mmCIF file of C-alpha atoms and ligand atoms in Angstrom:
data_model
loop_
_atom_site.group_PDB
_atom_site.id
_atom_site.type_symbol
_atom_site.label_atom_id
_atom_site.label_comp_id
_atom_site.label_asym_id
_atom_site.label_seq_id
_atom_site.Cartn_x
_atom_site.Cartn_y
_atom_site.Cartn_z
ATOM 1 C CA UNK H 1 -1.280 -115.225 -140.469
ATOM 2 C CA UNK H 2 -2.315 -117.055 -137.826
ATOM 3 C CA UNK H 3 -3.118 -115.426 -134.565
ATOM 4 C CA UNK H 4 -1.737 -117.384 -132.041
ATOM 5 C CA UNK H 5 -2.503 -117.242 -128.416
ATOM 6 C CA UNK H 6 -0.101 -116.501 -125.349
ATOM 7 C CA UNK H 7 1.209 -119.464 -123.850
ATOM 8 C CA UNK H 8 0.152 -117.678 -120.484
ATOM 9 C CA UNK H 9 -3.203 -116.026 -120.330
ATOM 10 C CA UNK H 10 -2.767 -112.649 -118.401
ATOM 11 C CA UNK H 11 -6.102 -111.205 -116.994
ATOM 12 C CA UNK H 12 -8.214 -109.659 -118.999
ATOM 13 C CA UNK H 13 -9.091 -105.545 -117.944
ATOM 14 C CA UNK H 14 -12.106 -106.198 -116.770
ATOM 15 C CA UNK H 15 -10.788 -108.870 -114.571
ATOM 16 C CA UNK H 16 -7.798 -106.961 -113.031
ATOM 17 C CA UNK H 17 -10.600 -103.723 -112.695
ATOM 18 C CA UNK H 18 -12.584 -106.065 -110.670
ATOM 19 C CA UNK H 19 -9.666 -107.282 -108.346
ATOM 20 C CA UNK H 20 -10.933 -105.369 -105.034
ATOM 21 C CA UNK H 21 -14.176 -106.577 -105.632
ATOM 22 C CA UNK H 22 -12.817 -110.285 -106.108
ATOM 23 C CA UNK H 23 -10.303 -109.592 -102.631
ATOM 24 C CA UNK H 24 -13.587 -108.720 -100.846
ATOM 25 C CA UNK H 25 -15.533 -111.522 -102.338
ATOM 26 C CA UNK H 26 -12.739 -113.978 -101.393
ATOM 27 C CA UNK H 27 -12.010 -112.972 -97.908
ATOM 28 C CA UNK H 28 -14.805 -114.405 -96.035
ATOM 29 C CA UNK H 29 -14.754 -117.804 -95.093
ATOM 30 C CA UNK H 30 -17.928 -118.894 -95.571
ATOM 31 C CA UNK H 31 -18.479 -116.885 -98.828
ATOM 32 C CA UNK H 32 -14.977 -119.196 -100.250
ATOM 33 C CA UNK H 33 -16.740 -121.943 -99.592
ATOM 34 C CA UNK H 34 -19.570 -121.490 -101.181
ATOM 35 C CA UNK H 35 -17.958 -120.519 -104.389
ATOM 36 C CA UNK H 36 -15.985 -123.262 -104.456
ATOM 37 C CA UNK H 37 -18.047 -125.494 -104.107
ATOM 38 C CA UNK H 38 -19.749 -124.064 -106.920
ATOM 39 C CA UNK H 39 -17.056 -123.923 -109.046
ATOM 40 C CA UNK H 40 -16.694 -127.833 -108.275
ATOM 41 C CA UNK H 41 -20.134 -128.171 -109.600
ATOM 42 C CA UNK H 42 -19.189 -125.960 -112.910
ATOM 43 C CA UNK H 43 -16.430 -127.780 -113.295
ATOM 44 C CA UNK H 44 -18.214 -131.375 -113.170
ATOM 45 C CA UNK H 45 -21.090 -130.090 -115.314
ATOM 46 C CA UNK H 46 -18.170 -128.397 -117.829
ATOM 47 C CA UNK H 47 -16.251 -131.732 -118.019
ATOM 48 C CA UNK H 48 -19.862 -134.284 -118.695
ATOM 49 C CA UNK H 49 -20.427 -131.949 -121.664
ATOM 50 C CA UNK H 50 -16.995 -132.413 -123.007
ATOM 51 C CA UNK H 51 -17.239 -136.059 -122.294
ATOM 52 C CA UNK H 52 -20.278 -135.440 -124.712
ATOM 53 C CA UNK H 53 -18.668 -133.654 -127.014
ATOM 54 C CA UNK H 54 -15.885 -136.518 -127.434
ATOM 55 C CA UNK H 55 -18.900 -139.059 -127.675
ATOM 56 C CA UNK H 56 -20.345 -137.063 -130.504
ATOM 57 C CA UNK H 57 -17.203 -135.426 -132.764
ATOM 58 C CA UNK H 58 -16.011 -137.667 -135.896
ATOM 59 C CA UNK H 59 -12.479 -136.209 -135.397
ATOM 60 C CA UNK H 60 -10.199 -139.063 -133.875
ATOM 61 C CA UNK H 61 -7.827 -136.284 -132.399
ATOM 62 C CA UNK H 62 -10.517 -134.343 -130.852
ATOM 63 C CA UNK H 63 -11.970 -136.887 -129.183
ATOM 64 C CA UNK H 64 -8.719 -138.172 -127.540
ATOM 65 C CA UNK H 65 -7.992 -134.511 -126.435
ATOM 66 C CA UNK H 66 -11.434 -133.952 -125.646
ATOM 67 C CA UNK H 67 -11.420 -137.068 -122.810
ATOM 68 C CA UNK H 68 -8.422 -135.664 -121.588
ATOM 69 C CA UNK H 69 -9.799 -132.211 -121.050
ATOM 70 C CA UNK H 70 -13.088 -133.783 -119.521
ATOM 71 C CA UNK H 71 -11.113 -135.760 -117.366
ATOM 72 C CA UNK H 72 -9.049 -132.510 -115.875
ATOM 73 C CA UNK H 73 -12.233 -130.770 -115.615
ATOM 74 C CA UNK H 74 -13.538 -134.009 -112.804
ATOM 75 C CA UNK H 75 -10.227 -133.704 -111.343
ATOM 76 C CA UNK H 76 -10.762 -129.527 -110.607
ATOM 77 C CA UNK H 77 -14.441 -130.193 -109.253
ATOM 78 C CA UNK H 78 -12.972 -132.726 -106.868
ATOM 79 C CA UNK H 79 -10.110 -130.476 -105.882
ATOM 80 C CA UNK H 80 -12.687 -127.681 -105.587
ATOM 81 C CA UNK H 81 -14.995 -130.166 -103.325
ATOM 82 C CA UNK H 82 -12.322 -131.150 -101.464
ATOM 83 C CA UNK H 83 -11.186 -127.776 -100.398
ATOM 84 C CA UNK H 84 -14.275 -126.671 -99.840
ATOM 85 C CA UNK H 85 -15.164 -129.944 -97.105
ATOM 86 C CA UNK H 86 -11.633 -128.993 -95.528
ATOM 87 C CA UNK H 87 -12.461 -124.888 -95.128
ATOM 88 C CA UNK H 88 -15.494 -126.196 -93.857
ATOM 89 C CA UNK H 89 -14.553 -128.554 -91.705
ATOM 90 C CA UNK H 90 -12.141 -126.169 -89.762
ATOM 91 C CA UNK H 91 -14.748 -122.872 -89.543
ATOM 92 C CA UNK H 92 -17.667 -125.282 -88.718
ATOM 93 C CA UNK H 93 -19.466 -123.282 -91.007
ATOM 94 C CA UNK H 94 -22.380 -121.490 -90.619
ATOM 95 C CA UNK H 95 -25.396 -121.304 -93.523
ATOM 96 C CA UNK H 96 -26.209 -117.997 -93.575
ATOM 97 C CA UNK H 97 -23.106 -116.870 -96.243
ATOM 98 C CA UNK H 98 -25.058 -113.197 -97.628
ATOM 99 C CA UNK H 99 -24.085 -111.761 -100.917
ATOM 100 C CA UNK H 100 -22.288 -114.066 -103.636
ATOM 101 C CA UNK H 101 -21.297 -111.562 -105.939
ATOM 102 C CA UNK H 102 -21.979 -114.450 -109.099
ATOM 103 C CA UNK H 103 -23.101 -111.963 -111.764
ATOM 104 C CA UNK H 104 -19.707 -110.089 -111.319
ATOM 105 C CA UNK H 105 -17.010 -112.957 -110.622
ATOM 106 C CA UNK H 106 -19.033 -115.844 -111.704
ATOM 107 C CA UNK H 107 -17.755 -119.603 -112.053
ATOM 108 C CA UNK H 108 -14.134 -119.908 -114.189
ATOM 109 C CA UNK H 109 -15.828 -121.388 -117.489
ATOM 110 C CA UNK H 110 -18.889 -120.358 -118.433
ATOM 111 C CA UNK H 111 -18.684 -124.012 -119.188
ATOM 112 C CA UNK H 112 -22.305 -124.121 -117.947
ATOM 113 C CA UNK H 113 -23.609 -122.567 -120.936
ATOM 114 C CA UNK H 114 -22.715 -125.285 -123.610
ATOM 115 C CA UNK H 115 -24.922 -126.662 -125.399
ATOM 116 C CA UNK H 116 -23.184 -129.735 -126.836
ATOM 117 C CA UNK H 117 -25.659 -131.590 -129.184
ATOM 118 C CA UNK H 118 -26.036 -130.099 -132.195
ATOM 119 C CA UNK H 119 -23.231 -127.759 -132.557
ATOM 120 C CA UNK H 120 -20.295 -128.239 -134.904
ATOM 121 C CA UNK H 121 -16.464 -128.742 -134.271
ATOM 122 C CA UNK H 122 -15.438 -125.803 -135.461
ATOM 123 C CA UNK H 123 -18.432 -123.680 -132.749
ATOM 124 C CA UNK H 124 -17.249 -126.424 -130.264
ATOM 125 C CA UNK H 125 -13.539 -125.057 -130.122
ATOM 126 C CA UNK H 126 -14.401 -121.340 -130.651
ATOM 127 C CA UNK H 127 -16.362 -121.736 -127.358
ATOM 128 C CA UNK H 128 -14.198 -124.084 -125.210
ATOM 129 C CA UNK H 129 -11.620 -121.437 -126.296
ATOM 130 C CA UNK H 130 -13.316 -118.370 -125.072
ATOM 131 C CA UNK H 131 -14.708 -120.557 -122.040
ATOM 132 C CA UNK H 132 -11.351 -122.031 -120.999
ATOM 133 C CA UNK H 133 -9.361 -118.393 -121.913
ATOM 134 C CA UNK H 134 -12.166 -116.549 -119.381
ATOM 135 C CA UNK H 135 -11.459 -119.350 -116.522
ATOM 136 C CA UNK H 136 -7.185 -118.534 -117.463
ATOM 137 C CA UNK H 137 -8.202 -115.253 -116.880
ATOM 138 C CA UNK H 138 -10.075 -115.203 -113.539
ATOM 139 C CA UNK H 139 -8.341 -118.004 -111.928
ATOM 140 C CA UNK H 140 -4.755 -116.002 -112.450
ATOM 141 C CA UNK H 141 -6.488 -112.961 -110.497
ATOM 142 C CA UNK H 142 -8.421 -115.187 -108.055
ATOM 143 C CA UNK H 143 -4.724 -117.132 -107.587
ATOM 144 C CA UNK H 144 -3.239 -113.652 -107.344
ATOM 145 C CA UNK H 145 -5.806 -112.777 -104.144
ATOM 146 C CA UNK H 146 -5.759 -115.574 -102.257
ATOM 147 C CA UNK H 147 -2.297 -114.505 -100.664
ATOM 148 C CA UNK H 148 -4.490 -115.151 -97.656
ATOM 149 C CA UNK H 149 -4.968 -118.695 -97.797
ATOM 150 C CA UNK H 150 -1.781 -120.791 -99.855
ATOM 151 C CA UNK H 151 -3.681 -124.076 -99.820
ATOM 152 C CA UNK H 152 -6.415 -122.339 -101.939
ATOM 153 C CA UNK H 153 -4.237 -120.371 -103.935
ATOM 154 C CA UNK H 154 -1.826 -123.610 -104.934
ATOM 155 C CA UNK H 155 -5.685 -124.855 -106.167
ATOM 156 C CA UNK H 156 -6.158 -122.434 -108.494
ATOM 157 C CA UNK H 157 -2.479 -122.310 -109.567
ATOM 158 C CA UNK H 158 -2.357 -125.797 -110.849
ATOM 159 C CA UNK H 159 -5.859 -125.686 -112.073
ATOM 160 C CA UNK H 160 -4.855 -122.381 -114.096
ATOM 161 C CA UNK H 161 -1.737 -124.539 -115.741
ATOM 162 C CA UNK H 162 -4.449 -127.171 -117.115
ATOM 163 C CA UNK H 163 -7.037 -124.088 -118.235
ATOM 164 C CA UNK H 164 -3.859 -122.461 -120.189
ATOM 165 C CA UNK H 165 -3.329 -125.926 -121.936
ATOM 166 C CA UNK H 166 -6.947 -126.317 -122.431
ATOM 167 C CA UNK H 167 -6.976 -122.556 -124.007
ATOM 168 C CA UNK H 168 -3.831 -122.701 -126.149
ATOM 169 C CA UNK H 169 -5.281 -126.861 -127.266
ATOM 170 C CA UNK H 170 -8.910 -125.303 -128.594
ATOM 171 C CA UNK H 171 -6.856 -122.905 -130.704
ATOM 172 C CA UNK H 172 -4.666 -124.570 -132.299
ATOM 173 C CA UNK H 173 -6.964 -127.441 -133.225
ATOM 174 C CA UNK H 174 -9.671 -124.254 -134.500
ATOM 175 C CA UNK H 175 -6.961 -123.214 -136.583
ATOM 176 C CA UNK H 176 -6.396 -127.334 -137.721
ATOM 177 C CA UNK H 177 -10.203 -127.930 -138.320
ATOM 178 C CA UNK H 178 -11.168 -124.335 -140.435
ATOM 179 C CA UNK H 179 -7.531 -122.795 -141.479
ATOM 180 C CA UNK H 180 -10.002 -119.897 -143.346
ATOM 181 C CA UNK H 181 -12.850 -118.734 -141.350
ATOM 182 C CA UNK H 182 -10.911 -119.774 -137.547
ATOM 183 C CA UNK H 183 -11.470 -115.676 -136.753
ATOM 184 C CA UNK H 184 -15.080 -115.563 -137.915
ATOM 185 C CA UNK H 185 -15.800 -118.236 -135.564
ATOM 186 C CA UNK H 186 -13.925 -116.771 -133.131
ATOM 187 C CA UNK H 187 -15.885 -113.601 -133.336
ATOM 188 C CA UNK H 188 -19.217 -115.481 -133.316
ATOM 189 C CA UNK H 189 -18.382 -117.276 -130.147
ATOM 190 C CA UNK H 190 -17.188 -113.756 -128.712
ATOM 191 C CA UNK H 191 -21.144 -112.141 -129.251
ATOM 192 C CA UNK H 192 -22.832 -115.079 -128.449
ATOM 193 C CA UNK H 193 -20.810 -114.759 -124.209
ATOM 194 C CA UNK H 194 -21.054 -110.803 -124.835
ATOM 195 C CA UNK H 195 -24.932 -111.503 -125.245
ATOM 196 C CA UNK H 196 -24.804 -114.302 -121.856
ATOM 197 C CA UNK H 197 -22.838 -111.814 -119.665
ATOM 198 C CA UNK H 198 -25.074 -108.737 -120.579
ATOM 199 C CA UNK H 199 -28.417 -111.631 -119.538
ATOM 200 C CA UNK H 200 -26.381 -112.254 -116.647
ATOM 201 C CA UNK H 201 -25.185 -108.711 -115.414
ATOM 202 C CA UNK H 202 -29.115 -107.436 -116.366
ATOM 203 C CA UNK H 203 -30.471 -110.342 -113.953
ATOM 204 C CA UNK H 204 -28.183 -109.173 -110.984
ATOM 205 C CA UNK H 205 -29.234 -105.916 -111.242
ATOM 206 C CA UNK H 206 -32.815 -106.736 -111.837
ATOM 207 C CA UNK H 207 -32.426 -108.487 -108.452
ATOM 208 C CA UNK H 208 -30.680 -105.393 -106.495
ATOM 209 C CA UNK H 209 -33.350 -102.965 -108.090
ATOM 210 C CA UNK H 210 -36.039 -105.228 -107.263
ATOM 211 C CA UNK H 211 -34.816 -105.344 -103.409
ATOM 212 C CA UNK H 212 -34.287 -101.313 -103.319
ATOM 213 C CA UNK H 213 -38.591 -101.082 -105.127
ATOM 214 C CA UNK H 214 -40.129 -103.684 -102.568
ATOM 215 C CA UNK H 215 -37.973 -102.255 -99.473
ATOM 216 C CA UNK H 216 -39.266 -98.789 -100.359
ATOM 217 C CA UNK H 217 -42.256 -99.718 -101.126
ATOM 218 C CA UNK H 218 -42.444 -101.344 -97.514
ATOM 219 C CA UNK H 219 -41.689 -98.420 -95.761
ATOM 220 C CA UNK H 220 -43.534 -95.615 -98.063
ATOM 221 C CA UNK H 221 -46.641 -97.627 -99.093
ATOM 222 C CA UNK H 222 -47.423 -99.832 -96.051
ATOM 223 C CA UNK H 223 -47.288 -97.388 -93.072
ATOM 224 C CA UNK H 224 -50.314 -95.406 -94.296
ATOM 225 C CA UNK H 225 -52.151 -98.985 -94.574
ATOM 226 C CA UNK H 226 -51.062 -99.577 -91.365
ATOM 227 C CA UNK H 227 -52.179 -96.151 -89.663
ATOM 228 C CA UNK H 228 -55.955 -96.558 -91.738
ATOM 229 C CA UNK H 229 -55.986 -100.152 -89.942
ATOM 230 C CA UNK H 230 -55.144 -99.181 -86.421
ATOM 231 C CA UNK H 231 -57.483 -96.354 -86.839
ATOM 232 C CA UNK H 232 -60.641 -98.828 -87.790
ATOM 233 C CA UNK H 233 -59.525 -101.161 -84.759
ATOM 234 C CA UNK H 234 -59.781 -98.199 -82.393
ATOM 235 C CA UNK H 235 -63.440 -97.546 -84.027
ATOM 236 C CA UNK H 236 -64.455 -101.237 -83.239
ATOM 237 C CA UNK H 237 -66.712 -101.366 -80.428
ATOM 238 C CA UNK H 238 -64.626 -103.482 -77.452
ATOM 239 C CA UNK H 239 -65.712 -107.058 -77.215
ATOM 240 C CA UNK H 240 -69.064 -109.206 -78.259
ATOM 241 C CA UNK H 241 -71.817 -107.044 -80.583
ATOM 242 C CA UNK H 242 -75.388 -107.178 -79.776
ATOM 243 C CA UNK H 243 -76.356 -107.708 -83.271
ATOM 244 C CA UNK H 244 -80.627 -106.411 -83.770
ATOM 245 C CA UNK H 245 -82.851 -109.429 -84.510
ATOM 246 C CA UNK H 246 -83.449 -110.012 -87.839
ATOM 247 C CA UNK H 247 -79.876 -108.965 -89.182
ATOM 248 C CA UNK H 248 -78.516 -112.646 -89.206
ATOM 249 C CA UNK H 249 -81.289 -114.027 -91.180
ATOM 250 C CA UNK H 250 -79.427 -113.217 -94.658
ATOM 251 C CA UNK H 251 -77.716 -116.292 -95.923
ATOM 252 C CA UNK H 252 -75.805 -113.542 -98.607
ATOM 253 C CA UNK H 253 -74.062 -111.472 -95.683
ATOM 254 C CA UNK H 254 -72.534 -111.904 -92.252
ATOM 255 C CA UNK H 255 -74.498 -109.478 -89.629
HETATM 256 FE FE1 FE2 C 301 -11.367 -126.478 -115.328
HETATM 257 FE FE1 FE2 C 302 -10.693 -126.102 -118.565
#
């Protein structure tokens, strides 16, 4: 039996768990523009590689739908850019925007992780699957807390429409191109972003654990480095040095 998707991707736990952390990303003004203008870059980057993929597929369907999905994914990095420029615009923004949050509410797709050449139809759908399912998925609950601000939030509704039809489109032609082994693909795909999001949650923590070492380190380590320093300056005799004759003859040492 074939496992079909739903027509409407409903976030995933680990999304809706993350929802206060998303409202708190989202909130700030600066911080939203920021992220979307990096989502406009995933999105550009996500849609060159599909172009790609259409160049280098020998299925005549895939590459029609393929153009079509590369072609929404220009038009959602514009309408990210262009959002962004008008948020900006009206906060005169300043460029000091703190703590992104990536590693836990990174860019929709994942997109940015494709590797195009060299991979197969059938790997090419199991990831644009999982890719486009994810973006379903986080743009629903980034749609859902942007009550704030409706221009953003119709953004990501309409985008979300075209990541559903990109979602349910990968599946169905998985299922066309390898009736059999669709799951097993499916599954491979699934390990290979389990594997990317661990890299990328390890990273961001490596970051904030590195901050807390060298920040401790600053205040626990330096001070006594600082007292022994102070100490020697107060030893130095005040001003010039009568230095005895003789002692500045060495060309190996200073005095
Ligand atoms: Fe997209
Ligand atoms: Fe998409």
């Amino acid at each position: 039996m074939v496992d079909l998707p739903r027509p409407h991707e409903r976030p995933t736990a680990f999304d809706r768990m993350l929802i206060p952390v998303h409202r708190w990303i989202w909130r700030d003004a600066d911080r939203r523009v920021q992220k979307l203008l990096r989502f406009g870059e995933t999105e550009t980057d996500g849609g060159r590689d599909i172009l790609r993929a259409a160049e280098v597929t020998s299925d005549p369907l895939l590459r029609r739908l393929y153009l079509e999905h590369a072609i929404d994914e220009f038009r959602h990095g514009v309408l990210f850019r262009h959002r962004a420029a008008e948020l900006l615009r009206a906060s005169q923004s300043r460029s000091n925007i703190g703590f992104q949050g990536d590693w836990l509410a990174p860019g929709g797709h994942g997109l940015d992780d494709l590797q195009v050449d060299g991979e197969s139809d059938q790997t090419m759908l199991a990831f644009l699957h999982l890719s486009e399912k994810a973006a379903a998925s986080r743009f629903s609950v980034y749609r859902d807390v942007m009550q704030h601000d409706p221009p953003t939030r119709a953004i990501f509704e309409e985008i979300l429409h075209d990541e559903t039809f990109h979602m349910n489109y990968t599946f169905t032609q998985l299922a066309r191109v390898e009736p059999q082994r669709h799951k097993r693909h499916l599954w491979r795909a699934r390990l290979s972003r389990l594997w990317k999001a661990y890299l990328r949650l390890a990273t961001g923590l490596a970051g904030i654990l590195g901050s807390i070492l060298l920040t401790i380190q600053y205040f626990i380590l330096l001070p006594p480095f600082a007292w022994l320093a102070k100490r020697a300056a107060r030893r130095e005799n005040f001003g010039w040095t009568i230095v005895s004759p003789g002692r500045g003859d060495s060309l190996d040492r200073q005095y």
